Tab-separated table of C-alpha atoms in Angstrom:
chain	number	residue	atom	x	y	z
A	1	UNK	CA	0.000	0.000	0.000
A	2	UNK	CA	0.996	3.590	-0.566
A	3	UNK	CA	1.482	6.275	2.066
A	4	UNK	CA	0.997	9.679	0.421
A	5	UNK	CA	2.313	12.658	2.410
A	6	UNK	CA	1.442	16.265	1.609
A	7	UNK	CA	3.464	18.644	3.771
A	8	UNK	CA	2.327	22.266	3.733
A	9	UNK	CA	3.549	25.253	5.681
A	10	UNK	CA	0.829	24.840	8.324
A	11	UNK	CA	-0.319	21.203	8.254
A	12	UNK	CA	0.908	17.861	6.960
A	13	UNK	CA	-1.610	15.342	5.618
A	14	UNK	CA	-0.976	11.590	5.530
A	15	UNK	CA	-3.198	9.333	3.414
A	16	UNK	CA	-3.118	5.545	3.193
A	17	UNK	CA	-3.932	4.509	-0.370
A	18	UNK	CA	-4.897	1.131	-1.728
A	19	UNK	CA	-4.669	1.891	-5.425
A	20	UNK	CA	-7.076	4.763	-6.054
A	21	UNK	CA	-9.008	4.025	-2.852
A	22	UNK	CA	-8.242	6.208	0.175
A	23	UNK	CA	-8.405	4.056	3.314
A	24	UNK	CA	-7.642	6.814	5.823
A	25	UNK	CA	-6.515	10.437	5.970
A	26	UNK	CA	-4.907	12.153	8.963
A	27	UNK	CA	-3.587	15.654	9.591
A	28	UNK	CA	-0.818	16.904	11.879
A	29	UNK	CA	0.778	20.313	12.430
A	30	UNK	CA	3.912	20.772	10.325
A	31	UNK	CA	7.025	20.818	12.517
A	32	UNK	CA	10.515	20.351	11.109
A	33	UNK	CA	11.720	19.208	14.561
A	34	UNK	CA	9.423	16.173	14.585
A	35	UNK	CA	11.505	13.003	14.278
A	36	UNK	CA	10.842	9.893	12.222
A	37	UNK	CA	10.162	7.973	15.443
A	38	UNK	CA	7.533	10.516	16.511
A	39	UNK	CA	5.843	10.294	13.115
A	40	UNK	CA	5.720	6.508	13.374
A	41	UNK	CA	4.295	6.437	16.897
A	42	UNK	CA	1.566	8.871	15.817
A	43	UNK	CA	0.798	6.992	12.601
A	44	UNK	CA	0.810	3.520	14.108
A	45	UNK	CA	-1.475	4.668	16.935
A	46	UNK	CA	-4.004	6.038	14.443
A	47	UNK	CA	-3.854	2.882	12.345
A	48	UNK	CA	-4.523	0.812	15.481
A	49	UNK	CA	-7.353	3.082	16.693
A	50	UNK	CA	-9.019	2.860	13.277
A	51	UNK	CA	-8.588	-0.945	13.243
A	52	UNK	CA	-6.932	-0.852	9.855
A	53	UNK	CA	-4.967	-3.758	8.496
A	54	UNK	CA	-2.418	-2.064	6.269
A	55	UNK	CA	1.020	-2.966	5.027
A	56	UNK	CA	2.714	0.181	3.737
A	57	UNK	CA	5.392	-0.620	1.176
A	58	UNK	CA	5.623	2.641	-0.813
A	59	UNK	CA	5.804	6.330	0.123
A	60	UNK	CA	5.464	9.529	-1.907
A	61	UNK	CA	6.132	12.975	-0.443
A	62	UNK	CA	5.233	16.498	-1.556
A	63	UNK	CA	6.641	19.174	0.726
A	64	UNK	CA	6.728	22.963	0.601
A	65	UNK	CA	8.916	22.863	3.739
A	66	UNK	CA	12.318	21.414	2.751
A	67	UNK	CA	13.467	20.919	6.357
A	68	UNK	CA	10.865	18.241	7.086
A	69	UNK	CA	11.799	16.008	4.154
A	70	UNK	CA	14.817	14.433	5.853
A	71	UNK	CA	12.809	12.989	8.755
A	72	UNK	CA	10.057	11.841	6.391
A	73	UNK	CA	12.702	10.041	4.344
A	74	UNK	CA	13.985	8.381	7.511
A	75	UNK	CA	10.404	7.367	8.382
A	76	UNK	CA	10.009	5.613	5.018
A	77	UNK	CA	13.404	3.924	5.212
A	78	UNK	CA	13.345	2.869	8.865
A	79	UNK	CA	9.747	1.790	9.302
A	80	UNK	CA	8.468	0.953	5.816
A	81	UNK	CA	11.714	-0.291	4.285
A	82	UNK	CA	11.401	1.768	1.126
A	83	UNK	CA	12.957	4.723	-0.618
A	84	UNK	CA	10.327	7.465	-0.859
A	85	UNK	CA	9.520	9.295	-4.065
A	86	UNK	CA	9.851	13.058	-3.469
A	87	UNK	CA	8.035	15.388	-5.866
A	88	UNK	CA	10.361	18.048	-7.217
A	89	UNK	CA	13.487	15.894	-7.033
A	90	UNK	CA	15.195	14.804	-10.278
A	91	UNK	CA	14.298	11.140	-9.765
A	92	UNK	CA	10.573	11.948	-9.621
A	93	UNK	CA	9.135	12.120	-13.116
A	94	UNK	CA	6.073	14.223	-13.926
A	95	UNK	CA	3.358	13.396	-16.470
A	96	UNK	CA	3.885	16.880	-17.955
A	97	UNK	CA	6.985	18.985	-17.336
A	98	UNK	CA	6.353	22.614	-16.323
A	99	UNK	CA	7.077	25.392	-18.796
A	100	UNK	CA	8.443	28.291	-16.764
A	101	UNK	CA	11.486	30.584	-16.790
A	102	UNK	CA	14.821	28.754	-16.823
A	103	UNK	CA	16.136	28.186	-13.313
A	104	UNK	CA	12.717	28.576	-11.686
A	105	UNK	CA	11.806	26.039	-9.023
A	106	UNK	CA	8.087	25.279	-8.983
A	107	UNK	CA	6.551	24.353	-5.632
A	108	UNK	CA	5.820	20.616	-5.372
A	109	UNK	CA	2.251	21.338	-4.239
A	110	UNK	CA	1.601	23.243	-7.457
A	111	UNK	CA	2.973	20.409	-9.589
A	112	UNK	CA	0.817	17.888	-7.745
A	113	UNK	CA	-2.333	20.009	-8.018
A	114	UNK	CA	-1.675	20.457	-11.732
A	115	UNK	CA	-1.415	16.700	-12.285
A	116	UNK	CA	-4.558	15.964	-10.291
A	117	UNK	CA	-6.653	18.703	-11.901
A	118	UNK	CA	-5.617	17.835	-15.465
A	119	UNK	CA	-6.478	14.179	-14.917
A	120	UNK	CA	-9.991	15.093	-13.783
A	121	UNK	CA	-10.804	18.106	-15.945
A	122	UNK	CA	-8.444	18.233	-18.917
A	123	UNK	CA	-6.454	21.314	-19.883
A	124	UNK	CA	-6.954	25.089	-19.836
A	125	UNK	CA	-7.458	25.252	-16.077
A	126	UNK	CA	-6.876	27.610	-13.185
A	127	UNK	CA	-6.392	25.799	-9.882
A	128	UNK	CA	-7.007	28.014	-6.837
A	129	UNK	CA	-5.523	26.574	-3.637
A	130	UNK	CA	-6.574	28.197	-0.356
A	131	UNK	CA	-3.578	27.317	1.815
A	132	UNK	CA	-1.076	29.300	3.871
A	133	UNK	CA	-0.724	31.242	0.621
A	134	UNK	CA	-3.559	31.528	-1.891
A	135	UNK	CA	-2.098	30.226	-5.138
A	136	UNK	CA	-3.398	30.212	-8.708
A	137	UNK	CA	-1.913	27.520	-10.960
A	138	UNK	CA	-2.406	27.850	-14.710
A	139	UNK	CA	-2.568	24.536	-16.568
A	140	UNK	CA	-2.110	24.564	-20.348
A	141	UNK	CA	-4.174	22.559	-22.840
A	142	UNK	CA	-1.707	19.643	-22.676
A	143	UNK	CA	-1.488	19.458	-18.860
A	144	UNK	CA	1.715	21.433	-18.338
A	145	UNK	CA	2.012	23.941	-15.515
A	146	UNK	CA	2.858	27.281	-17.188
A	147	UNK	CA	2.895	29.699	-14.249
A	148	UNK	CA	0.493	31.346	-11.893
A	149	UNK	CA	-0.056	33.791	-9.063
A	150	UNK	CA	0.832	33.759	-5.358
A	151	UNK	CA	-1.225	35.912	-2.974
A	152	UNK	CA	-1.171	36.037	0.846
A	153	UNK	CA	-3.291	33.347	2.457
A	154	UNK	CA	-6.533	34.225	4.208
A	155	UNK	CA	-5.374	33.388	7.734
A	156	UNK	CA	-2.000	35.002	7.064
A	157	UNK	CA	-3.726	38.247	6.088
A	158	UNK	CA	-5.862	38.216	9.226
A	159	UNK	CA	-2.837	37.548	11.414
A	160	UNK	CA	-0.886	40.376	9.791
A	161	UNK	CA	-3.827	42.750	10.319
A	162	UNK	CA	-4.071	41.760	13.982
A	163	UNK	CA	-0.326	42.163	14.593
A	164	UNK	CA	0.062	45.468	12.734
A	165	UNK	CA	-2.936	47.224	14.259
A	166	UNK	CA	-2.949	47.134	18.055
A	167	UNK	CA	-6.671	47.849	18.369
A	168	UNK	CA	-7.771	45.039	16.027
A	169	UNK	CA	-8.441	41.602	17.553
A	170	UNK	CA	-7.685	38.188	16.130
A	171	UNK	CA	-10.821	36.851	14.394
A	172	UNK	CA	-11.844	33.594	12.762
A	173	UNK	CA	-12.489	33.293	9.048
A	174	UNK	CA	-16.215	32.979	8.510
A	175	UNK	CA	-18.981	34.226	6.235
A	176	UNK	CA	-20.341	37.476	7.702
A	177	UNK	CA	-24.072	37.968	8.213
A	178	UNK	CA	-23.948	41.100	6.052
A	179	UNK	CA	-21.404	43.130	4.120
A	180	UNK	CA	-21.588	46.200	6.368
A	181	UNK	CA	-20.205	45.306	9.768
A	182	UNK	CA	-21.591	47.068	12.842
A	183	UNK	CA	-18.728	46.080	15.157
A	184	UNK	CA	-14.971	45.578	14.776
A	185	UNK	CA	-15.035	41.796	14.426
A	186	UNK	CA	-17.841	41.887	11.834
A	187	UNK	CA	-16.019	44.600	9.877
A	188	UNK	CA	-12.822	42.518	9.756
A	189	UNK	CA	-14.642	39.333	8.799
A	190	UNK	CA	-16.513	41.121	6.021
A	191	UNK	CA	-13.314	42.679	4.709
A	192	UNK	CA	-11.521	39.356	4.549
A	193	UNK	CA	-14.439	37.308	3.201
A	194	UNK	CA	-15.636	39.671	0.481
A	195	UNK	CA	-12.115	40.920	-0.126
A	196	UNK	CA	-10.887	37.429	-0.990
A	197	UNK	CA	-13.853	36.695	-3.204
A	198	UNK	CA	-13.018	39.910	-5.072
A	199	UNK	CA	-9.340	38.938	-5.193
A	200	UNK	CA	-10.089	35.493	-6.643
A	201	UNK	CA	-12.564	36.773	-9.217
A	202	UNK	CA	-10.251	39.609	-10.244
A	203	UNK	CA	-7.184	37.417	-10.693
A	204	UNK	CA	-9.141	34.771	-12.595
A	205	UNK	CA	-10.529	37.472	-14.890
A	206	UNK	CA	-7.021	38.812	-15.547
A	207	UNK	CA	-5.660	35.333	-16.330
A	208	UNK	CA	-8.535	34.568	-18.690
A	209	UNK	CA	-8.068	37.888	-20.487
A	210	UNK	CA	-4.351	37.253	-20.858
A	211	UNK	CA	-4.854	33.717	-22.127
A	212	UNK	CA	-7.675	34.763	-24.441
A	213	UNK	CA	-9.673	31.603	-23.957
A	214	UNK	CA	-12.241	29.955	-21.702
A	215	UNK	CA	-10.632	28.383	-18.644
A	216	UNK	CA	-12.242	26.226	-15.964
A	217	UNK	CA	-11.513	27.172	-12.360
A	218	UNK	CA	-10.978	24.426	-9.773
A	219	UNK	CA	-10.779	25.210	-6.060
A	220	UNK	CA	-8.997	23.222	-3.373
A	221	UNK	CA	-7.659	23.772	0.131
A	222	UNK	CA	-9.313	24.006	3.522
A	223	UNK	CA	-11.229	27.252	2.935
A	224	UNK	CA	-12.325	26.569	-0.638
A	225	UNK	CA	-15.841	25.431	0.273
A	226	UNK	CA	-16.378	28.531	2.442
A	227	UNK	CA	-15.618	31.003	-0.346
A	228	UNK	CA	-17.463	28.920	-2.940
A	229	UNK	CA	-20.744	29.848	-1.220
A	230	UNK	CA	-20.757	33.344	-2.735
A	231	UNK	CA	-19.070	33.046	-6.106
A	232	UNK	CA	-20.055	31.102	-9.204
A	233	UNK	CA	-16.510	31.170	-10.567
A	234	UNK	CA	-15.546	27.646	-9.445
A	235	UNK	CA	-16.310	24.742	-11.747
A	236	UNK	CA	-15.569	22.336	-8.914
A	237	UNK	CA	-14.381	22.314	-5.289
A	238	UNK	CA	-12.160	19.322	-4.497
A	239	UNK	CA	-10.644	18.727	-1.066
A	240	UNK	CA	-8.746	15.628	-2.216
A	241	UNK	CA	-7.097	17.153	-5.301
A	242	UNK	CA	-3.545	17.098	-3.911
A	243	UNK	CA	-3.780	13.485	-2.774
A	244	UNK	CA	-5.223	12.506	-6.144
A	245	UNK	CA	-2.253	14.176	-7.821
A	246	UNK	CA	0.217	12.374	-5.562
A	247	UNK	CA	-1.310	8.988	-6.364
A	248	UNK	CA	-1.177	9.784	-10.102
A	249	UNK	CA	2.462	10.865	-9.993
A	250	UNK	CA	3.408	7.777	-7.997
A	251	UNK	CA	1.678	5.505	-10.509
A	252	UNK	CA	3.261	7.375	-13.420
A	253	UNK	CA	6.712	6.730	-11.987
A	254	UNK	CA	5.951	3.039	-11.421
A	255	UNK	CA	4.761	2.698	-15.004
A	256	UNK	CA	7.853	4.456	-16.379
A	257	UNK	CA	10.649	2.856	-14.388
């Protein structure tokens, strides 16, 4: 069985895959100090609690935090007796190579999202990922990643607002009852919620104008379903897009050894 690991700046997601079937998915805070032994104790406890009978023999990793990769490699080697496939490394092949400026390193998460979205929806896509950063990945007609946009993430923007303005509290991201807030918290929530809907729609419009063609928009990430409530711009909202991409890339490498 395959253990797919998606390590983001805030959280790391582990999924146990039996082919295309997801048997279990678990999330842990990303911490580069966490050792391979700690990962294994946590994972094995969850497997036991869920009464799963799994035999992990393969591991694939996508990480936007380079410092965690070493301990994840040790986890795969020590406890699963395998050499993990790491997206973004030379030994990891991609179904479609990115077409970007020479010398540019594309984030592994963006490569994985591109692969997953193209498999499900074909080409000419914009993938919007609501993570620590809000990213827009542009997928060409043949499935190649050709660039995109990086904007501050929703929670990051709220935290910056709270830290920079002493009188403003920390607030949760939620849909406000109305656009015009009548207290400080409501004003901040409205600004972030409607501000990010405007940001997404504006950037998508600019990309479509620049490309000069119709482009589907796919949303993913933890806050995607929240913002999808008040915009018709998303063709689909898919929480499992990254894991789907990881499984595809792993299978592609097995088929092309």
